Each structure stands twice: as structure tokens, then as C-alpha cells.
Short mmCIF file of C-alpha atoms in Angstrom, two decimals:
data_model
loop_
_atom_site.label_atom_id
_atom_site.label_comp_id
_atom_site.label_asym_id
_atom_site.label_seq_id
_atom_site.Cartn_x
_atom_site.Cartn_y
_atom_site.Cartn_z
CA MET A 1 29.83 -42.60 -69.73
CA PRO A 2 30.51 -43.59 -72.89
CA GLN A 3 33.94 -44.55 -74.16
CA ILE A 4 36.56 -41.66 -75.37
CA ALA A 5 38.09 -42.46 -78.68
CA GLN A 6 41.76 -43.08 -78.72
CA PRO A 7 43.97 -40.35 -78.70
CA THR A 8 46.06 -40.23 -82.12
CA ASP A 9 49.25 -38.24 -80.95
CA MET A 10 50.97 -37.83 -77.53
CA CYS A 11 53.67 -35.30 -76.71
CA ILE A 12 56.10 -36.61 -73.69
CA ILE A 13 57.78 -33.88 -71.52
CA VAL A 14 61.19 -35.61 -70.53
CA THR A 15 62.72 -32.98 -68.98
CA TYR A 16 62.21 -29.54 -67.73
CA ARG A 17 66.27 -29.36 -67.28
CA CYS A 18 67.73 -27.19 -70.33
CA PRO A 19 71.33 -25.73 -71.20
CA MET A 20 70.15 -23.35 -73.59
CA ARG A 21 69.12 -19.25 -71.84
CA CYS A 22 66.40 -18.81 -74.58
CA LYS A 23 64.23 -15.32 -74.80
CA MET A 24 61.46 -16.47 -75.52
CA CYS A 25 61.20 -19.58 -72.92
CA ASP A 26 61.70 -19.31 -69.58
CA ILE A 27 61.73 -23.71 -68.89
CA TRP A 28 65.70 -23.57 -67.86
CA GLU A 29 64.83 -21.74 -65.21
CA HIS A 30 62.11 -23.75 -63.31
CA PRO A 31 64.09 -27.24 -63.90
CA THR A 32 63.27 -30.44 -62.95
CA LYS A 33 65.46 -32.13 -60.40
CA LYS A 34 66.69 -35.76 -61.88
CA GLU A 35 65.21 -38.03 -59.53
CA GLU A 36 61.13 -36.33 -59.88
CA GLU A 37 61.12 -37.03 -63.47
CA ILE A 38 59.40 -39.70 -65.66
CA THR A 39 60.82 -42.72 -65.80
CA PRO A 40 61.07 -45.81 -68.31
CA ASP A 41 58.88 -47.76 -66.15
CA GLU A 42 55.87 -45.20 -65.90
CA ILE A 43 55.85 -44.50 -69.95
CA ARG A 44 55.48 -48.06 -70.46
CA LEU A 45 52.25 -47.17 -68.92
CA LEU A 46 51.14 -44.93 -72.23
CA PRO A 47 48.68 -45.89 -74.31
CA ARG A 48 49.78 -46.99 -78.54
CA VAL A 49 49.36 -44.36 -80.71
CA LYS A 50 50.58 -42.68 -84.60
CA PHE A 51 52.96 -40.45 -83.41
CA ILE A 52 55.30 -39.24 -80.17
CA ASN A 53 57.09 -36.51 -80.21
CA ILE A 54 60.19 -36.14 -77.78
CA THR A 55 60.38 -32.95 -76.15
CA GLY A 56 61.60 -31.11 -73.04
CA GLY A 57 63.64 -28.28 -71.89
CA GLU A 58 65.90 -31.10 -73.60
CA PRO A 59 65.83 -34.48 -73.84
CA PHE A 60 69.59 -35.02 -74.15
CA VAL A 61 69.88 -34.19 -70.75
CA ARG A 62 68.91 -37.63 -69.93
CA GLU A 63 71.02 -40.34 -69.25
CA ASP A 64 68.07 -43.06 -70.22
CA LEU A 65 66.88 -41.28 -72.85
CA GLU A 66 68.21 -44.22 -75.46
CA GLU A 67 65.76 -46.49 -73.32
CA ILE A 68 62.83 -44.33 -73.50
CA ILE A 69 63.26 -44.47 -77.19
CA GLU A 70 63.29 -47.94 -77.01
CA ILE A 71 60.28 -48.15 -75.14
CA CYS A 72 58.09 -44.90 -77.36
CA PHE A 73 58.81 -47.08 -80.27
CA THR A 74 57.17 -50.50 -78.82
CA LYS A 75 54.59 -47.17 -78.69
CA SER A 76 53.96 -45.89 -82.11
CA PRO A 77 55.59 -46.12 -85.70
CA ARG A 78 56.36 -42.61 -85.64
CA VAL A 79 58.56 -40.93 -82.51
CA VAL A 80 60.19 -37.64 -83.02
CA ILE A 81 62.82 -35.46 -80.70
CA SER A 82 62.35 -31.82 -80.47
CA THR A 83 66.42 -30.62 -79.36
CA SER A 84 67.72 -28.10 -78.73
CA GLY A 85 70.82 -30.38 -80.71
CA TRP A 86 73.48 -28.55 -78.06
CA HIS A 87 74.18 -33.05 -76.92
CA GLU A 88 76.29 -33.19 -80.23
CA ASP A 89 77.31 -36.82 -79.78
CA ARG A 90 74.50 -37.52 -77.34
CA LEU A 91 72.42 -36.95 -80.61
CA ILE A 92 74.18 -39.22 -83.17
CA ALA A 93 74.90 -41.56 -80.58
CA LEU A 94 71.30 -42.62 -80.33
CA ALA A 95 70.40 -42.18 -83.98
CA LYS A 96 73.10 -44.71 -84.74
CA ARG A 97 70.76 -47.11 -82.86
CA PHE A 98 67.55 -45.66 -84.35
CA PRO A 99 67.70 -45.24 -87.39
CA ASN A 100 64.09 -43.83 -87.60
CA ILE A 101 64.03 -41.77 -85.36
CA GLY A 102 62.50 -38.14 -85.82
CA ILE A 103 65.27 -34.84 -85.11
CA ARG A 104 64.05 -31.62 -85.33
CA ILE A 105 67.14 -29.09 -84.19
CA SER A 106 65.61 -25.53 -82.92
CA ILE A 107 67.07 -23.21 -84.62
CA GLU A 108 65.48 -19.94 -84.84
CA GLY A 109 67.75 -17.54 -87.56
CA LEU A 110 71.50 -17.78 -88.32
CA ALA A 111 74.48 -18.28 -86.14
CA CYS A 112 74.14 -14.25 -84.76
CA LYS A 113 69.76 -14.48 -84.37
CA ASN A 114 70.36 -18.17 -83.50
CA ASP A 115 72.90 -17.96 -80.89
CA GLU A 116 71.46 -14.31 -79.50
CA LEU A 117 68.22 -15.59 -79.25
CA ARG A 118 68.87 -18.64 -77.78
CA GLY A 119 71.39 -17.74 -75.83
CA ARG A 120 74.37 -19.65 -75.79
CA HIS A 121 77.47 -18.71 -78.34
CA GLY A 122 77.79 -21.90 -80.78
CA GLY A 123 74.72 -23.47 -80.74
CA PHE A 124 73.96 -22.39 -84.42
CA ASP A 125 76.92 -24.51 -85.49
CA LYS A 126 76.12 -27.46 -83.31
CA GLY A 127 73.31 -27.47 -84.98
CA LEU A 128 73.63 -27.20 -88.63
CA ARG A 129 76.74 -30.12 -88.23
CA SER A 130 74.30 -32.19 -86.03
CA LEU A 131 71.89 -31.80 -88.96
CA LEU A 132 74.63 -32.41 -91.60
CA ILE A 133 76.16 -35.70 -90.27
CA LEU A 134 72.63 -36.97 -89.96
CA LYS A 135 72.31 -36.65 -92.97
CA GLU A 136 75.29 -38.24 -94.08
CA MET A 137 74.52 -41.04 -92.19
CA GLY A 138 70.96 -42.05 -94.03
CA VAL A 139 68.48 -40.71 -91.46
CA LYS A 140 65.81 -39.39 -92.98
CA ASP A 141 63.02 -37.83 -90.46
CA ILE A 142 65.60 -35.16 -90.03
CA GLY A 143 65.47 -31.14 -90.36
CA PHE A 144 64.81 -27.53 -88.36
CA GLY A 145 62.31 -26.38 -86.07
CA CYS A 146 62.46 -22.50 -86.32
CA THR A 147 60.23 -20.25 -83.88
CA VAL A 148 59.48 -16.49 -84.82
CA SER A 149 59.33 -14.17 -82.67
CA ASN A 150 60.47 -10.74 -83.34
CA ASN A 151 62.91 -9.71 -85.69
CA ASN A 152 63.91 -13.26 -87.10
CA SER A 153 61.36 -13.41 -89.58
CA ALA A 154 63.49 -12.17 -92.78
CA ASP A 155 66.14 -15.27 -91.12
CA MET A 156 63.43 -17.67 -91.03
CA LEU A 157 63.68 -17.31 -94.76
CA SER A 158 67.07 -17.61 -95.05
CA LEU A 159 67.00 -21.26 -92.82
CA TYR A 160 63.94 -22.72 -94.76
CA ARG A 161 66.02 -21.59 -98.14
CA LEU A 162 69.03 -23.20 -96.66
CA SER A 163 66.91 -26.66 -95.28
CA LYS A 164 65.85 -27.13 -98.78
CA SER A 165 69.11 -26.35 -100.40
CA ILE A 166 70.86 -29.78 -98.37
CA GLY A 167 67.21 -32.06 -98.14
CA LEU A 168 65.45 -31.32 -94.79
CA GLU A 169 62.17 -31.15 -93.42
CA PHE A 170 61.13 -27.65 -92.23
CA ALA A 171 58.77 -26.49 -89.44
CA THR A 172 57.59 -23.70 -88.12
CA ALA A 173 56.06 -21.55 -84.80
CA ALA A 174 55.30 -18.44 -83.34
CA PHE A 175 56.20 -18.13 -79.94
CA HIS A 176 53.47 -18.54 -77.25
CA ASN A 177 52.73 -17.39 -73.51
CA SER A 178 51.79 -20.84 -71.19
CA TYR A 179 52.76 -22.04 -68.12
CA TYR A 180 54.89 -24.80 -69.95
CA PHE A 181 57.47 -22.17 -71.24
CA HIS A 182 56.69 -19.67 -67.96
CA LYS A 183 56.08 -16.81 -69.97
CA TYR A 184 53.27 -14.95 -70.26
CA ASP A 185 54.52 -11.22 -72.20
CA ASN A 186 55.67 -13.01 -75.66
CA LYS A 187 53.98 -10.67 -78.24
CA ILE A 188 54.66 -9.78 -82.01
CA THR A 189 55.20 -6.07 -81.85
CA ASN A 190 56.33 -5.93 -85.31
CA LYS A 191 53.49 -7.53 -87.45
CA GLU A 192 53.27 -6.72 -90.54
CA GLU A 193 56.58 -8.38 -90.72
CA VAL A 194 56.53 -11.34 -88.97
CA CYS A 195 53.36 -11.81 -91.43
CA ALA A 196 55.00 -10.65 -95.07
CA ASP A 197 57.86 -12.92 -94.44
CA PHE A 198 55.30 -15.13 -93.38
CA GLU A 199 53.55 -14.79 -96.43
CA LYS A 200 56.18 -14.84 -98.76
CA LEU A 201 57.62 -18.61 -97.20
CA VAL A 202 53.42 -19.81 -98.01
CA ASN A 203 54.13 -19.03 -101.88
CA LEU A 204 57.92 -20.45 -101.92
CA GLN A 205 55.83 -23.92 -100.05
CA LEU A 206 53.18 -23.73 -102.33
CA LYS A 207 55.84 -24.29 -105.39
CA GLU A 208 57.33 -27.41 -103.81
CA ASN A 209 56.13 -30.15 -105.50
CA ASN A 210 55.47 -32.36 -102.47
CA PRO A 211 51.50 -32.41 -101.94
CA LYS A 212 53.07 -32.59 -97.82
CA SER A 213 54.76 -29.43 -97.99
CA TRP A 214 51.01 -27.38 -99.29
CA PHE A 215 50.01 -29.13 -96.16
CA ARG A 216 52.36 -27.12 -94.61
CA ALA A 217 52.00 -23.38 -96.29
CA PHE A 218 48.12 -23.96 -94.59
CA PHE A 219 49.67 -23.94 -91.61
CA ASN A 220 51.98 -21.26 -91.83
CA MET A 221 48.43 -19.43 -93.26
CA GLY A 222 46.98 -20.41 -90.22
CA LEU A 223 50.31 -18.90 -87.93
CA ILE A 224 49.66 -15.56 -89.88
CA ASN A 225 45.61 -15.50 -89.25
CA TYR A 226 47.11 -16.49 -85.18
CA ILE A 227 49.90 -13.42 -85.34
CA GLU A 228 46.81 -10.95 -86.13
CA GLY A 229 44.94 -12.32 -83.23
CA ASN A 230 42.02 -13.72 -85.02
CA ARG A 231 39.67 -17.12 -84.47
CA ARG A 232 41.44 -20.43 -85.03
CA MET A 233 40.71 -21.73 -88.48
CA LEU A 234 39.59 -25.10 -86.89
CA PRO A 235 39.12 -26.41 -83.51
CA CYS A 236 41.44 -27.39 -81.13
CA GLU A 237 40.10 -30.79 -79.84
CA ALA A 238 43.25 -30.77 -77.42
CA GLY A 239 42.61 -33.55 -74.43
CA LEU A 240 40.40 -35.89 -77.20
CA VAL A 241 43.01 -36.26 -80.49
CA ASN A 242 46.26 -35.74 -78.15
CA PHE A 243 47.60 -34.82 -74.94
CA PHE A 244 50.87 -33.38 -73.05
CA VAL A 245 52.67 -35.28 -70.85
CA GLU A 246 54.72 -33.88 -67.96
CA PRO A 247 57.68 -34.26 -66.68
CA TYR A 248 56.17 -35.42 -62.88
CA GLY A 249 53.61 -37.75 -64.71
CA ASP A 250 50.44 -35.39 -65.36
CA ILE A 251 48.13 -35.71 -68.03
CA TYR A 252 47.71 -32.13 -69.76
CA PRO A 253 44.89 -31.74 -73.17
CA CYS A 254 47.74 -29.48 -74.63
CA ASN A 255 50.67 -27.35 -73.15
CA GLY A 256 49.69 -23.78 -73.71
CA LEU A 257 47.31 -23.51 -71.07
CA GLU A 258 47.39 -20.34 -69.23
CA GLU A 259 46.27 -20.08 -64.92
CA LYS A 260 44.72 -16.69 -66.01
CA TYR A 261 42.12 -18.17 -68.48
CA TRP A 262 41.84 -22.21 -66.98
CA MET A 263 44.77 -25.00 -66.40
CA GLU A 264 43.35 -28.45 -65.10
CA LYS A 265 44.93 -31.76 -65.52
CA MET A 266 43.69 -35.11 -66.87
CA GLY A 267 45.32 -36.51 -63.66
CA ASN A 268 48.45 -38.23 -63.16
CA ILE A 269 49.57 -41.65 -65.43
CA ARG A 270 51.58 -42.11 -61.34
CA GLU A 271 48.79 -41.56 -59.06
CA THR A 272 46.44 -43.20 -61.46
CA PRO A 273 48.84 -46.34 -63.73
CA ASP A 274 45.58 -46.82 -65.73
CA PHE A 275 46.24 -45.04 -68.99
CA GLN A 276 42.57 -45.57 -69.63
CA GLN A 277 40.58 -45.34 -66.55
CA ILE A 278 42.63 -41.57 -66.65
CA TRP A 279 41.54 -41.03 -70.71
CA ASN A 280 37.52 -42.22 -69.83
CA SER A 281 37.55 -40.32 -66.56
CA GLU A 282 35.22 -37.39 -65.70
CA GLN A 283 38.15 -35.38 -64.72
CA ALA A 284 39.21 -36.38 -68.52
CA GLU A 285 35.53 -35.17 -69.52
CA LYS A 286 35.74 -32.18 -67.67
CA VAL A 287 39.01 -31.05 -69.03
CA ARG A 288 37.72 -31.56 -73.02
CA ALA A 289 34.64 -29.08 -71.71
CA MET A 290 36.37 -26.46 -70.99
CA VAL A 291 39.50 -27.31 -74.33
CA ARG A 292 35.32 -26.69 -76.12
CA LYS A 293 35.14 -23.34 -74.58
CA CYS A 294 38.72 -21.95 -74.29
CA PRO A 295 39.45 -18.70 -75.53
CA LYS A 296 43.00 -19.04 -76.62
CA ASN A 297 43.80 -19.09 -79.93
CA CYS A 298 47.19 -21.05 -79.94
CA TRP A 299 48.13 -22.62 -83.58
CA MET A 300 50.77 -25.43 -82.53
CA VAL A 301 51.86 -28.16 -84.30
CA GLY A 302 50.66 -30.74 -81.42
CA THR A 303 47.90 -29.31 -81.74
CA ALA A 304 46.98 -27.92 -85.40
CA SER A 305 47.68 -31.44 -86.97
CA PRO A 306 45.31 -33.65 -86.30
CA VAL A 307 43.20 -32.04 -86.76
CA MET A 308 44.10 -30.68 -90.21
CA LYS A 309 44.39 -34.54 -89.96
CA LYS A 310 40.95 -35.32 -88.94
CA TYR A 311 38.78 -32.08 -91.08
CA ILE A 312 41.51 -32.69 -94.03
CA LYS A 313 38.66 -30.91 -96.50
CA ALA A 314 40.18 -27.91 -95.75
CA PRO A 315 44.07 -27.61 -95.73
CA LEU A 316 42.91 -30.22 -99.41
CA ILE A 317 40.45 -28.13 -100.61
CA TRP A 318 42.53 -25.14 -99.55
CA SER A 319 45.82 -26.76 -100.36
CA ALA A 320 45.28 -27.54 -104.55
CA LYS A 321 43.66 -24.51 -105.24
CA ASN A 322 46.20 -22.44 -103.67
CA LYS A 323 48.47 -24.79 -105.66
CA LEU A 324 46.76 -23.67 -108.92
CA ARG A 325 47.40 -20.75 -108.30
CA SER A 326 51.41 -20.94 -107.71
CA LEU A 327 51.68 -23.15 -111.48
CA VAL A 328 49.94 -19.63 -112.97
CA GLY A 329 51.97 -17.63 -111.67
CA LYS A 330 49.98 -16.16 -108.77
CA PRO A 331 49.97 -15.64 -105.58
CA ALA A 332 48.26 -17.75 -102.47
CA VAL A 333 44.97 -16.21 -101.33
CA LEU A 334 45.99 -16.50 -97.62
CA ASP A 335 41.66 -16.64 -97.30
CA LYS A 336 42.42 -17.62 -93.36
CA CYS A 337 38.64 -19.11 -92.92
CA TYR A 338 36.95 -19.51 -90.06
CA TYR A 339 35.96 -23.31 -90.79
CA GLU A 340 32.49 -24.15 -89.17
CA VAL A 341 32.65 -28.09 -88.31
CA GLY A 342 30.90 -28.07 -85.39
CA GLN A 343 33.26 -26.54 -82.76
CA ASP A 344 31.41 -24.41 -79.93
CA PRO A 345 31.26 -21.09 -80.80
CA GLN A 346 32.61 -19.82 -77.74
CA GLN A 347 36.09 -21.41 -78.59
CA GLY A 348 38.74 -18.60 -79.51
CA ASP A 349 36.20 -15.94 -79.09
CA LEU A 350 39.72 -14.63 -76.88
CA ARG A 351 38.07 -12.28 -73.78
CA GLU A 352 40.37 -10.88 -71.71
CA ASN A 353 40.53 -12.14 -68.19
CA ILE A 354 37.61 -15.48 -68.67
CA VAL A 355 37.75 -17.97 -66.34
CA LEU A 356 36.53 -21.13 -66.57
#
């Protein structure tokens, strides 16, 4: 079997323990046992990549998180932690040791809406306070991460404006169903309102002077496309350009899998402590073949960002055209094209109850 190209992006789910009680995610009801979670020595077995995301659960419940981050910086020049911001002191202490760390604090709205959706009073205050302290410390790669569900898209726009006013990054998502979230009933019911607010966000981002924001506008157009139930604009290449590592050492192509469609792992780093053996195995190629025909139209940053970079012509041309429209006061054209780049035509066809 020919050697497969090396992945560029890796997401390590270090725990399923979490202090939050989010309405759109039930990870907290299925916590890992501390003694069963992936160890720093097992993380050493993973490959070098361009980008690592550390997530959970809540990563800051790990008492050895600093050791994990130290190892991750030997694997990649950029490491970003996704966190609720609940453990303020631990977060600030880690940033003092690793000033190049990226931090994305999940905030789902302004104070009342965020605390309602995340199930813990005071979560908004903790998150915002942490970001302000990180800003004062000079940490550069920091910002909000907002997951849009039902009835918080207006707050998303407020968070965007807040992030711009204090110079923070702003990442977006729309809620999904998957084994990872233990959710199968996440469905946006006020689609018109949500899509209209995302359209406002797209046009606001195109007004910025930073080209990175124009590409984020393209990504957010992809979220509108996803919410409307259309096919993915770009192919999913999960398990080829990126992969996910679970707390138990299992390696999956993505975190959007559902057993009602299909769910297969590529291997387990504990059972096979040679990542290249897993990556180039027949089982991994079987999983990639299933990805190529996967019926889901997920549009999450973990799988969308790598293909936006790989097939950069599509977002580049769209961003350039719509930036010019923005400069003359015209709104973006949300054409939501299906970009044909050689992907399997069965991928993302959204047939119900398909089994691969």
C-alpha cells in the first residue's frame, strides 16, 4: 500500500470530564475516569503537524495539562486550547508559562444567554475576565468561540462586536449531532433568523481590513449552507488532512460521526504505539473510503479549515470578489457553491438512514 500524505491538523480530546452543563452537548453526562485518560507519554507517540487543538470536555480539569502542552509544542508550532474558561487561575498560570499558546473560550452569548445555554451561573463573567487578563498579559492568540444554536444568533453578533472592540479573535460554529456530543436532537428551528444573522456577520467581516476575516466570512457562508441542509461546499477529507484522538487513545477521522450512518476508528495509539503504522494501515484506508462517501454535510472548523487551505482557490476568489463588493457598499453574494474538486458525488448527499 502506498504511503499516505502526512496530516497537517490534529485534535486531542484530553478528557470528557467537564464542569459545564451545556444544553447542546451532553459530554458532561459521560465523563472519563481520570486514570483512563490519554497520558503525556502516549501523546509523545503522535506525529508532528502544523496545528494542534486541545479540547474536551474541559481540558483544564487535567492536572497535568502543562506537561501535555509542553509536549504538544514539540509537535507543532501552534497549539490552541478550547475551554469554557471556568478554571480562571489555571488558565492564566498556563498562559504565563506558554505565552504563545492559543486560547479560545467558548461563550454562547451575553451573560444571561450564555449562562442559560452552558448551564452554570457566572460562566460569562469568568470567560470574559480571563480574556481581558490574557489581553493585558500580551497573549496574542486569544478570542471567543461561539456555537450558534436556537435563539442565540443575535447575541453572536453582539459578541462579534465586543471581540472587535477589544481586539480578540472570533470563531463561530453551529451545533451538530454526533457521538462526541452525545446529542442526536440538535436542530436549528429558527433557521431564517439564524441564517439572516450569519449573513450580517459575513458582511461585517468583509468590511474588515484583515484578509483572515474575509476567509472567516467564507466559512460562515458555509455554516449558512449547512444550516439550510445543502451539500458541503468543499469536500470533507477527515482522516487524510486531519484526525482526532479520543481520551481512550482511539484515533478517529473526525468528531462528527454518528452510528446511524457509520462509525469506525482508524486505530488506537495504546494498542499500536506506532502512529505511522496506524496512519498507513488497511483499517485507516477503509475509514478514508467511508469518509469519501459519508452522507453528512458537517461544516465544523476542524474539517472545514484544512480543506479551505488545500483548495484555497475557492475561498480566495469568493473573498476577493465580495471584498470588492463590500468596498462599494454592496452586500456579499452568498452563492453557497458546490465546488467540484474531484470528490465522490455520494459524499454529503444527506440520505436518511444510510449505512456504509
